[in-house]
CSV table of C-alpha atoms and ligand atoms in Angstrom, one decimal:
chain,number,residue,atom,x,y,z
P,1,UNK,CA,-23.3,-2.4,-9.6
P,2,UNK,CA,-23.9,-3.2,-5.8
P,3,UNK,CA,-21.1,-5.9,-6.0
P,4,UNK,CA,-17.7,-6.4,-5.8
P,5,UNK,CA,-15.7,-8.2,-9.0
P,6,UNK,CA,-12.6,-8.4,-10.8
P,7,UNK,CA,-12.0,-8.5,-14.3
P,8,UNK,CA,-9.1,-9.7,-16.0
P,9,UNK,CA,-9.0,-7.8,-19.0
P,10,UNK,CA,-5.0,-8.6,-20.6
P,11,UNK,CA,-1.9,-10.4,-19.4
P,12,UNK,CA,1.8,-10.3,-21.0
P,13,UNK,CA,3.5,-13.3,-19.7
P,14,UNK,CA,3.0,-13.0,-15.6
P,15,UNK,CA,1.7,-9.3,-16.0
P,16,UNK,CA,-1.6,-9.3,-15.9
P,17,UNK,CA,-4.3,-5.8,-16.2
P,18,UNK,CA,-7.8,-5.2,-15.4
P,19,UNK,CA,-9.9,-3.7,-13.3
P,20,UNK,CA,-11.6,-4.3,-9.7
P,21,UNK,CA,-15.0,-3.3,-9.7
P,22,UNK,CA,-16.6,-1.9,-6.4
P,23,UNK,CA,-20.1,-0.3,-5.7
P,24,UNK,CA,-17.9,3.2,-4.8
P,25,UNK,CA,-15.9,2.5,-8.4
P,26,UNK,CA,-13.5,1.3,-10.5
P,27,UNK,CA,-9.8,0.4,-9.5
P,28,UNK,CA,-7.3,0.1,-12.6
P,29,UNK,CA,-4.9,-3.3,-12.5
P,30,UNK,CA,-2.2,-2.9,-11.9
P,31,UNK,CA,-2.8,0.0,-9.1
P,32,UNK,CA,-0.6,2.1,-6.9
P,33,UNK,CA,-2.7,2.8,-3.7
P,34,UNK,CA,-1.2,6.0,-1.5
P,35,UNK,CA,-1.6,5.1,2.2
P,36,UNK,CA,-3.8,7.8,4.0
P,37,UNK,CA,-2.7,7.4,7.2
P,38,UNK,CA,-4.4,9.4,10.1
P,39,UNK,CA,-7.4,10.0,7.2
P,40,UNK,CA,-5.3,12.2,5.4
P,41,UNK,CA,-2.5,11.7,2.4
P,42,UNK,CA,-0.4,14.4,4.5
P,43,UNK,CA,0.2,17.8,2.3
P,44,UNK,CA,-2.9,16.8,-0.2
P,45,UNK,CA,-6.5,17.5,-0.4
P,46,UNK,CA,-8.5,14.5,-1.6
P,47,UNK,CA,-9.2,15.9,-4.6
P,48,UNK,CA,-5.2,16.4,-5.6
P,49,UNK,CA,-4.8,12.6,-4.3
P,50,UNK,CA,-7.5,11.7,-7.1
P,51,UNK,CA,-6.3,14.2,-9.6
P,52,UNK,CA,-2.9,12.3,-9.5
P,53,UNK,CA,-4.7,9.4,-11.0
P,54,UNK,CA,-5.4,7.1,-7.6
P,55,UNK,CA,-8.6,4.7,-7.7
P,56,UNK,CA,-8.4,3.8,-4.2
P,57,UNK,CA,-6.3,4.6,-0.7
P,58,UNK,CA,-5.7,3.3,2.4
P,59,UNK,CA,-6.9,4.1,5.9
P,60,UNK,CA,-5.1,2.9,8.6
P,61,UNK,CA,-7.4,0.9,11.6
P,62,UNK,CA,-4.4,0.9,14.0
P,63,UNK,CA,-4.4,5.0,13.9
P,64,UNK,CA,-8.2,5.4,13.7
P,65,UNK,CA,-8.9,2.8,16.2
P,66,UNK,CA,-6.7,5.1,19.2
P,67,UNK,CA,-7.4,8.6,17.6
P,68,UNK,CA,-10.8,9.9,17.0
P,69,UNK,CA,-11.6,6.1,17.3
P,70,UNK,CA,-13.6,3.8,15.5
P,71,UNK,CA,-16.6,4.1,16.8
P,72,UNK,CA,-16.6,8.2,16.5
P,73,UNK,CA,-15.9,8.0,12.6
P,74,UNK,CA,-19.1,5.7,12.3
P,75,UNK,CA,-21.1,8.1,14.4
P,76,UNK,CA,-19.9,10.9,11.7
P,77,UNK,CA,-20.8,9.1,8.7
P,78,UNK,CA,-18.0,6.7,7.9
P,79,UNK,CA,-14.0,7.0,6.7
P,80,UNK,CA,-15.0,8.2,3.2
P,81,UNK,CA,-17.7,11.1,4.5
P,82,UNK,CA,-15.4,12.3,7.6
P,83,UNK,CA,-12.1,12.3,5.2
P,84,UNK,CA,-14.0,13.5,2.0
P,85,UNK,CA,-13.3,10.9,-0.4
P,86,UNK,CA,-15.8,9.1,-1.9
P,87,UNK,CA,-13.5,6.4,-4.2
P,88,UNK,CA,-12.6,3.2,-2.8
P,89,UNK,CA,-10.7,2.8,0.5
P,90,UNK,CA,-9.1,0.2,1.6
P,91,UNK,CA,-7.9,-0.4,5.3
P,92,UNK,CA,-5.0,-3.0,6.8
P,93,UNK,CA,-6.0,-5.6,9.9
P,94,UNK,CA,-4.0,-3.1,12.2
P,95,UNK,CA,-1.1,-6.5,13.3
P,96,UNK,CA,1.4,-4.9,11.3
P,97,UNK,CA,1.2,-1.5,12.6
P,98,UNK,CA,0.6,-2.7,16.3
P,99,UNK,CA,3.8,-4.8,15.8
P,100,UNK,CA,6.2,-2.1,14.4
P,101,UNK,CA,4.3,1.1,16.2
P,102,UNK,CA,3.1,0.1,19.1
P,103,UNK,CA,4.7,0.1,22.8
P,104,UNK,CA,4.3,-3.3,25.4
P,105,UNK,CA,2.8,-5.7,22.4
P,106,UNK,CA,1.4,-9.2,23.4
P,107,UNK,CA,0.6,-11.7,21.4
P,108,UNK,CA,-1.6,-14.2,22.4
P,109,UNK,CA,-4.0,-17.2,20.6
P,110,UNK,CA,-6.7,-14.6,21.2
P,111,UNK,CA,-5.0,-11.7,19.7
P,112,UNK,CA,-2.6,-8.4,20.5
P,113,UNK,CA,-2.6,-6.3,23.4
P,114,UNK,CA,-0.4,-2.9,23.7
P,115,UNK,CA,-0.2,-0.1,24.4
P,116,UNK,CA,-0.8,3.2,22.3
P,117,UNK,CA,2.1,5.1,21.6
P,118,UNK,CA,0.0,7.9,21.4
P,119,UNK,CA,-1.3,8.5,24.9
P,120,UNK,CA,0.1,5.0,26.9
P,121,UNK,CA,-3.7,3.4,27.1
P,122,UNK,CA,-4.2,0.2,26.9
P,123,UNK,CA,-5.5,-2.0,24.1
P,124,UNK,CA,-6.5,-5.2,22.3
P,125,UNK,CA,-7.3,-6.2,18.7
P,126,UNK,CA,-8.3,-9.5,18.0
P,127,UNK,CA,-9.5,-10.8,14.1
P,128,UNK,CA,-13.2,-10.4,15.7
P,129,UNK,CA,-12.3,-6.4,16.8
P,130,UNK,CA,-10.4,-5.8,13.2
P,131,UNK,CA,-13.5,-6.9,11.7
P,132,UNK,CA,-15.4,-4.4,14.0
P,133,UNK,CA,-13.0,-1.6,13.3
P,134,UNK,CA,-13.2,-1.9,9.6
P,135,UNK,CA,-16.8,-2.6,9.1
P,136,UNK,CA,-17.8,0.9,11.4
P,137,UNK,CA,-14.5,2.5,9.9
P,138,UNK,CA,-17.0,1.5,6.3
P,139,UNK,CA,-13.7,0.2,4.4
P,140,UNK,CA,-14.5,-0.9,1.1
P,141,UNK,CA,-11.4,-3.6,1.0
P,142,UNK,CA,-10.9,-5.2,4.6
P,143,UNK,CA,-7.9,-7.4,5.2
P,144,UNK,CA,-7.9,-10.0,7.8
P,145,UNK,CA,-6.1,-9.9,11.0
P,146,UNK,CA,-2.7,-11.4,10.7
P,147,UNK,CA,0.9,-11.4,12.2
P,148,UNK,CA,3.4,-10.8,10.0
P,149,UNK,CA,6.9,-12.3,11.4
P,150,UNK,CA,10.2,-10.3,11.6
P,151,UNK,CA,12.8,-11.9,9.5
P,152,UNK,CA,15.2,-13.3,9.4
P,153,UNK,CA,13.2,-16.0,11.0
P,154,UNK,CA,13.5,-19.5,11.1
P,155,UNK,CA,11.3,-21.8,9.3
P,156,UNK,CA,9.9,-23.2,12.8
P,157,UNK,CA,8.8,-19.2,14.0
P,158,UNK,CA,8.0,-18.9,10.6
P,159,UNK,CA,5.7,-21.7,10.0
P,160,UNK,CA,4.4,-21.7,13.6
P,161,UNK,CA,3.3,-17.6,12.3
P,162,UNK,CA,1.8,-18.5,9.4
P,163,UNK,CA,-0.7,-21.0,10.8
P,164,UNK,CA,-1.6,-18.7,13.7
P,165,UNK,CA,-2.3,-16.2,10.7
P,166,UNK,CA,-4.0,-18.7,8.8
P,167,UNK,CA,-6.2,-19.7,12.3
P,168,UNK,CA,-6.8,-15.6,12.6
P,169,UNK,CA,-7.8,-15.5,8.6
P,170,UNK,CA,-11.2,-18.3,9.7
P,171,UNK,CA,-12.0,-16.2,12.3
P,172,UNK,CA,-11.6,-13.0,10.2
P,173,UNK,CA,-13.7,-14.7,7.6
P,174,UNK,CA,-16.6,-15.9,10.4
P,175,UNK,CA,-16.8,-12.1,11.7
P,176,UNK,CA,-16.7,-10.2,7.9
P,177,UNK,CA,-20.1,-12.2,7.7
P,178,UNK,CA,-21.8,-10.9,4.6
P,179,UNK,CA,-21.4,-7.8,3.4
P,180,UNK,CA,-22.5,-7.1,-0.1
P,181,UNK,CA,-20.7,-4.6,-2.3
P,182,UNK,CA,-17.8,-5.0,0.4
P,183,UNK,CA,-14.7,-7.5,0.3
P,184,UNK,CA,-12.4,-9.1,2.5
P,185,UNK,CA,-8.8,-10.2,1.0
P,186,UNK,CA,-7.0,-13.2,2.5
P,187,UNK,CA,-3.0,-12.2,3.6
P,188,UNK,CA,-0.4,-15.1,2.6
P,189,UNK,CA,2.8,-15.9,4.8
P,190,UNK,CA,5.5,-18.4,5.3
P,191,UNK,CA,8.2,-16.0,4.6
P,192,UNK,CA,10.5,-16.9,1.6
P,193,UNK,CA,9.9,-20.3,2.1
P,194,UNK,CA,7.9,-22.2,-0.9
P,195,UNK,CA,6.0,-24.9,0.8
P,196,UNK,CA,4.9,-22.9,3.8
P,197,UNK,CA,3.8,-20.2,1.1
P,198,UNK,CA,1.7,-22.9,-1.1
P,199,UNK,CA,0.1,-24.2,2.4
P,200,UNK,CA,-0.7,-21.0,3.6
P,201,UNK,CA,-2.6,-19.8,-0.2
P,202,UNK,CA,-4.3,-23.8,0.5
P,203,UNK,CA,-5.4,-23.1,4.0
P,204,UNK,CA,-6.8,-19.1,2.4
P,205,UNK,CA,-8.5,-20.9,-0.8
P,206,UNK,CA,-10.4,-23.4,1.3
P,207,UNK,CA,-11.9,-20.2,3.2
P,208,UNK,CA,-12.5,-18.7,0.3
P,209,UNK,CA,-11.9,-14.5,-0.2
P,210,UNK,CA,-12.5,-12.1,-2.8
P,211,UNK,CA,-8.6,-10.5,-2.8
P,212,UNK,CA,-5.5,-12.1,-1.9
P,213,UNK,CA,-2.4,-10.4,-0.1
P,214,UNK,CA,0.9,-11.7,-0.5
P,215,UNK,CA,2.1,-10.5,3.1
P,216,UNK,CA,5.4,-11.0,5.3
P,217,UNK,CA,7.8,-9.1,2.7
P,218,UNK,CA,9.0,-6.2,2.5
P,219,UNK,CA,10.5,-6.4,6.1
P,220,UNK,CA,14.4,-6.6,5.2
P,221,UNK,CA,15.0,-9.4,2.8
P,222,UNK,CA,16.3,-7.1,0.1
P,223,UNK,CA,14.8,-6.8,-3.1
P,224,UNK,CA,16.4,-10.1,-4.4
P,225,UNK,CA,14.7,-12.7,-2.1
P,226,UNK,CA,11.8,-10.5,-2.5
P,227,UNK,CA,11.7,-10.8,-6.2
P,228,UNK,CA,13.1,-14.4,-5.6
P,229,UNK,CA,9.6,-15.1,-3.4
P,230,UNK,CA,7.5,-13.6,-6.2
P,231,UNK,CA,8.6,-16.0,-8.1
P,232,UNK,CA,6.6,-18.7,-6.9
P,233,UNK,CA,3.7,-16.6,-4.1
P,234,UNK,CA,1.3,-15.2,-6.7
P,235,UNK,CA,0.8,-17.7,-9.1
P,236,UNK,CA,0.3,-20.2,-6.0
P,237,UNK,CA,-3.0,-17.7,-5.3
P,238,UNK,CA,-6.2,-18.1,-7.0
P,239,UNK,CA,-5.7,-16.6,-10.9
P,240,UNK,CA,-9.5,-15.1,-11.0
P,241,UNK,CA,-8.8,-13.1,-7.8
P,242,UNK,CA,-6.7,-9.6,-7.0
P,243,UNK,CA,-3.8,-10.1,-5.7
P,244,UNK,CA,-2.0,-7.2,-3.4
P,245,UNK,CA,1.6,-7.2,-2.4
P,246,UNK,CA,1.4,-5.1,1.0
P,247,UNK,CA,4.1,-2.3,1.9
P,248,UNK,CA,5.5,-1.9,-1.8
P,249,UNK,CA,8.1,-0.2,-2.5
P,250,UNK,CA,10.2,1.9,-4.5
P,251,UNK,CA,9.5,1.8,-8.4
P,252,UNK,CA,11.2,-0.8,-9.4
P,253,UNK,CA,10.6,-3.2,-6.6
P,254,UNK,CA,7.1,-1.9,-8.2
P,255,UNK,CA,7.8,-2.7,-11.9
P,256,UNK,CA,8.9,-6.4,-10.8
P,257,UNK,CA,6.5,-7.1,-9.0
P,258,UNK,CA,4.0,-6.7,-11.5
P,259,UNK,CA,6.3,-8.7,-14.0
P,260,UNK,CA,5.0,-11.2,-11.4
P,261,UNK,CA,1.6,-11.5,-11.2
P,262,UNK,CA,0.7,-8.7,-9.0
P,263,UNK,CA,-1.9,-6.4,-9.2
P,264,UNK,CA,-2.5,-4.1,-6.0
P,265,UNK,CA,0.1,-2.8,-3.7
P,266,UNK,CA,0.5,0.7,-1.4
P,267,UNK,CA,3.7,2.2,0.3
P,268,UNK,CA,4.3,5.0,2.3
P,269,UNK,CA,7.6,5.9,0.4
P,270,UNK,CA,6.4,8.2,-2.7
P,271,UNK,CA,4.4,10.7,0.3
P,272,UNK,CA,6.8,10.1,3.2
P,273,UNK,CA,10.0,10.7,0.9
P,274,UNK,CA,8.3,13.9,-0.5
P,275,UNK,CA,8.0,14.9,2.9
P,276,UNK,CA,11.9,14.8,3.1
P,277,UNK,CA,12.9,16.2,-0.4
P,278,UNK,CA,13.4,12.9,-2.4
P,279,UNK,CA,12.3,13.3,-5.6
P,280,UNK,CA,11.6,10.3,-7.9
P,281,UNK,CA,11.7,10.9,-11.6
P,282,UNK,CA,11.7,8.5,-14.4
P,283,UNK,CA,15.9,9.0,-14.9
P,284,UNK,CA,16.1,7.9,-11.1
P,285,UNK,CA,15.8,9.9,-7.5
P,286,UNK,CA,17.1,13.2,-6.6
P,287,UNK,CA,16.7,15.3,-3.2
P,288,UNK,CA,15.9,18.8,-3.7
P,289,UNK,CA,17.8,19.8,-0.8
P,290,UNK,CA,20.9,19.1,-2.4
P,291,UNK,CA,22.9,22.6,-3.0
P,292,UNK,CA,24.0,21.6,-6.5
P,293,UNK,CA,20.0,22.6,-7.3
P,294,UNK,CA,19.6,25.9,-5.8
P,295,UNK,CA,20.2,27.8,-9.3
P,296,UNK,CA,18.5,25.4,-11.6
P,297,UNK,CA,15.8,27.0,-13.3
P,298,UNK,CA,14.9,23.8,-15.0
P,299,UNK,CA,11.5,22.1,-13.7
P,300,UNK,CA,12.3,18.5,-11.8
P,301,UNK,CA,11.2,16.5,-15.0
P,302,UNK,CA,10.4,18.3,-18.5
P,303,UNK,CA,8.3,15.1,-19.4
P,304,UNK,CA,5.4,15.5,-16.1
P,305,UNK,CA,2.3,17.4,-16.0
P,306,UNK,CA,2.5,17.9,-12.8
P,307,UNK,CA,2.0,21.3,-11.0
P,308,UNK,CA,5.2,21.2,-9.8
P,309,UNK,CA,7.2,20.5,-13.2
P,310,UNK,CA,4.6,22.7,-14.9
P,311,UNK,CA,4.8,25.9,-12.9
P,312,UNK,CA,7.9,25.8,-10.5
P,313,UNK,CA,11.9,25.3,-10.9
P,314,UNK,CA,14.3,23.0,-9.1
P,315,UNK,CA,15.8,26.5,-7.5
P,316,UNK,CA,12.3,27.4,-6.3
P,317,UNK,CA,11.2,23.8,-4.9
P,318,UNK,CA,15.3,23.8,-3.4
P,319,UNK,CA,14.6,27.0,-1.4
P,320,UNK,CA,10.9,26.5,0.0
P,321,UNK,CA,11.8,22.9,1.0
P,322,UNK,CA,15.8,24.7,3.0
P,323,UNK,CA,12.9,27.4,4.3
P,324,UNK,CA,10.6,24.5,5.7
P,325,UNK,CA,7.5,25.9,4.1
P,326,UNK,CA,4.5,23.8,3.9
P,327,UNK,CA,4.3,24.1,-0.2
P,328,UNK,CA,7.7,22.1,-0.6
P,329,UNK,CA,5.5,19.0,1.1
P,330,UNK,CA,2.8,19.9,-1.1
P,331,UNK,CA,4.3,20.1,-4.2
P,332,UNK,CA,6.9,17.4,-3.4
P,333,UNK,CA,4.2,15.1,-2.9
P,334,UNK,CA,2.0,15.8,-5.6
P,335,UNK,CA,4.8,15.1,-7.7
P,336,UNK,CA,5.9,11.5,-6.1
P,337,UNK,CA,2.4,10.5,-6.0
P,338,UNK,CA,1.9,12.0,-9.6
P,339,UNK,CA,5.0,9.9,-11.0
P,340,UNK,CA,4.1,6.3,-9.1
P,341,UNK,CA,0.6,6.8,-11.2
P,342,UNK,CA,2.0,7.7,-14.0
P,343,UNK,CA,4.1,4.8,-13.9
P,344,UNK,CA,0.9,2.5,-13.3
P,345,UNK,CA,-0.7,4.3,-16.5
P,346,UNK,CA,2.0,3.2,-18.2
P,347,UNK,CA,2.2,-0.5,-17.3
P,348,UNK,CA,-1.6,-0.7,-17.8
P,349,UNK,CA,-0.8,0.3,-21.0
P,350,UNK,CA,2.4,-2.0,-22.0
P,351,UNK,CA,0.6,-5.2,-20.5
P,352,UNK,CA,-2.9,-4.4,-22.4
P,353,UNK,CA,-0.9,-3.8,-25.9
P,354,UNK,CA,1.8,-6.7,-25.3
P,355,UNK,CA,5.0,-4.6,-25.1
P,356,UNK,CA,5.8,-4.9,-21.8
P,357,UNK,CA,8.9,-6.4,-22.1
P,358,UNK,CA,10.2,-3.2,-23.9
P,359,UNK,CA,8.1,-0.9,-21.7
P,360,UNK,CA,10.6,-2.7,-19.2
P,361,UNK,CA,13.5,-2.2,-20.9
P,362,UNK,CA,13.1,1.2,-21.8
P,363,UNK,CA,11.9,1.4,-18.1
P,364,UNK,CA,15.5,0.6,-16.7
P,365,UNK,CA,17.3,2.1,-19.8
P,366,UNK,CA,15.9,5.4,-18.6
P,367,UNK,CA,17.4,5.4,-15.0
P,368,UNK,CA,21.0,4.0,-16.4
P,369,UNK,CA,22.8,6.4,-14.3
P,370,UNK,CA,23.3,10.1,-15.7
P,371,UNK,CA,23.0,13.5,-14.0
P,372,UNK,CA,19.1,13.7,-13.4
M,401,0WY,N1,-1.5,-6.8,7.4
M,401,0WY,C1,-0.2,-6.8,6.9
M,401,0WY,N2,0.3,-5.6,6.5
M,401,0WY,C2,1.6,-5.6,6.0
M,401,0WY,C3,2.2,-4.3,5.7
M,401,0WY,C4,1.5,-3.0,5.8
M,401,0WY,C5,1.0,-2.5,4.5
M,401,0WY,N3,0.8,-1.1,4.5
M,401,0WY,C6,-0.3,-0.7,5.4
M,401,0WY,C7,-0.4,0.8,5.5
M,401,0WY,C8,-1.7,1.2,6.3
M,401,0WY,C9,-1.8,2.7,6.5
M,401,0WY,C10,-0.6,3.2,7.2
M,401,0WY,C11,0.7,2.8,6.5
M,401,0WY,C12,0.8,1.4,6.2
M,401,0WY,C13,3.5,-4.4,5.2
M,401,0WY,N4,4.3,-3.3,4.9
M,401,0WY,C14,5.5,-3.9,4.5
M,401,0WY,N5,6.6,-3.2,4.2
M,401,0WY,C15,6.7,-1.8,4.3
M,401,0WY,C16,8.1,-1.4,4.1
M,401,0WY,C17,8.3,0.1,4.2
M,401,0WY,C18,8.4,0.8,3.0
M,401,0WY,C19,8.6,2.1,3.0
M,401,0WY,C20,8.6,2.8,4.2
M,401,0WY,C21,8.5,2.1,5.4
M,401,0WY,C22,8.3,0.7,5.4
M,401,0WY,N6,5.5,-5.3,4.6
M,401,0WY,C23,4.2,-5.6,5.0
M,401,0WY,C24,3.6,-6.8,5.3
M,401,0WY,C25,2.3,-6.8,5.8
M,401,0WY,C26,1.7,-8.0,6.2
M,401,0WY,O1,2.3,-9.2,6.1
M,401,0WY,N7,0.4,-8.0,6.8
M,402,ZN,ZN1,6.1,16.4,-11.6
């Protein structure tokens, strides 16, 4: 199939599962996506990232845009040929990474200039060069230039944001054009505030996309307001469409969040954390650097399939992450990234049988506290 659709196969109260279909293939509802940032997961071939169960990742346009650059990657084929993965990507607007990465940002009608962090040199992206980016980058999900606003905020800066993001979101939709097989997803703002958040999913239905975001969390407000704004933001988006809470989170900022109504979202946390010996595990987090694991023949979880759990001890991961060898990033991550997909797998499950409620419970029974 040479289009792109979603199909909303069950839903248990706001829960909802199903599955996006894209000409590159399927993406299961609710999905984890793991953020391949400089077109790599770091510490995993493509074909571990896929083996851990993922549909789809992320690229990153602000990265690729300064370093090989945009224009190189199309000259070699395209994100998917140049980073070998042939499954769905999908690639951020580059705003939030220029805002929180980049040096010297200015923010303009037009757009952002800054300057790379990377070698000082001086840039711009506007919604027309995002477009750009992502279409030679060959993104299979392209999200619109937007700003997302540092809270806390008030509802002035915040409502002033949101309509400049809902301004970049018609140009963004003007320069995607057409592009069969290939979708562009609207991103929602007006920070925790419920009118701004209904006008800015009216201003993004009138355009018209085939995904929505739900964009401007995640930036401090603690899981409560968060979970408080989910109350309200996805069911103000179109029910027939995808809806993708960006830069989440921890697993059960995750399991809430699909309680309400979401079905897409990505964080750096289960690879970056690896990276740094936190281990998460259905009974709760550990860190493998911790002494109190360096004679624990035990595997990190008895219940994963992993390669970790299956063929290595909490003493061996302890003393190759202490050594700094390049296997403890490997296998730490393979784990994480194995766990947030297993944890998909299992709401998938719940939602399409109806027992989601006591999928949940069992869910937060299981990481009551306890020596893990
Ligand atoms: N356009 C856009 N992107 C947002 C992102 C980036 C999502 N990840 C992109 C991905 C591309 C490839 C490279 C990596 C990023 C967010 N991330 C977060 N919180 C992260 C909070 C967090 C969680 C764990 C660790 C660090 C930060 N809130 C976000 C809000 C927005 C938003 O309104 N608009
Ligand atoms: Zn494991």
């Amino acid at each position: 199939m040479s289009t792109f659709s979603f199909d909303l196969a069950a839903t248990d109260g706001r829960a909802r599962t199903g599955t996006i279909h894209t000409p590159r293939g399927d993406i299961r509802t609710p999905a984890f996506m793991p953020v391949g940032t400089a077109a790599t997961v770091k510490a995993m071939l493509p074909e571990s990232v896929a083996a851990t169960g993922a549909d789809i990742l992320l690229g990153n346009t602000y990265h690729l845009m300064l370093r090989p650059t945009a224009e190189r990657i199309d000259r070699l084929g395209g994100l998917h040929r140049f980073m070998n993965w042939d499954k769905p990507i999908l690639t951020d607007s580059g705003g939030f990474q220029v805002m929180s990465l980049a040096a010297l940002r200015k923010l303009t009608e037009k757009g952002v200039t800054f300057k790379s962090h990377i070698d000082g040199s001086r840039h711009e992206i506007t919604p027309e060069r995002s477009m750009e980016i992502q279409k030679l980058l060959g993104s299979d999900i392209v999200m619109c230039f937007d700003e997302c606003p540092a809270l806390p905020a008030d509802k002035a800066r915040i409502a002033e944001s949101m309509q400049l993001s809902m301004r970049w979101a018609e140009r963004s939709r003007d320069a995607f054009g057409d592009r069969p097989g290939h979708a562009l997803f609207g991103i929602q703002q007006g920070g925790l505030e419920e009118d701004l958040r209904a006008e800015s999913a009216e201003a993004l239905t009138g355009i018209g996309f085939d995904g929505y975001a739900v964009g401007g969390l995640a930036v401090g407000e603690g899981q409560e307001a968060m979970f408080g704004c989910l109350d309200f933001a996805p069911e103000q988006l179109p029910q027939d469409k995808p809806r993708y809470l960006m830069g989440v989170g921890k697993p059960d900022d995750i399991v809430g969040a699909v309680a309400r109504g979401i079905d897409m979202m990505d964080c750096v946390l289960p690879s970056r954390s690896g990276r740094t010996g936190q281990v998460f595990t259905r009974h709760g987090v550990l860190n493998i650097k911790n002494a109190r694991h360096q004679d624990d023949p035990r595997p990190i979880d008895d219940a994963c399939t992993c390669p970790a759990c299956s063929n290595y001890s909490r003493a061996y991961l302890h003393h190759v992450f202490r050594s700094q060898e390049m296997i403890s990033s490997m296998l730490l991550t393979w784990h994480n990234l194995h766990y947030f997909q297993q944890l998909m797998a299992g709401m998938r499950g719940a939602i399409a049988a109806g027992t989601f409620d006591a999928w949940q419970a069992e869910f937060h029974a299981n990481r009551a506290g306890g020596d893990i």
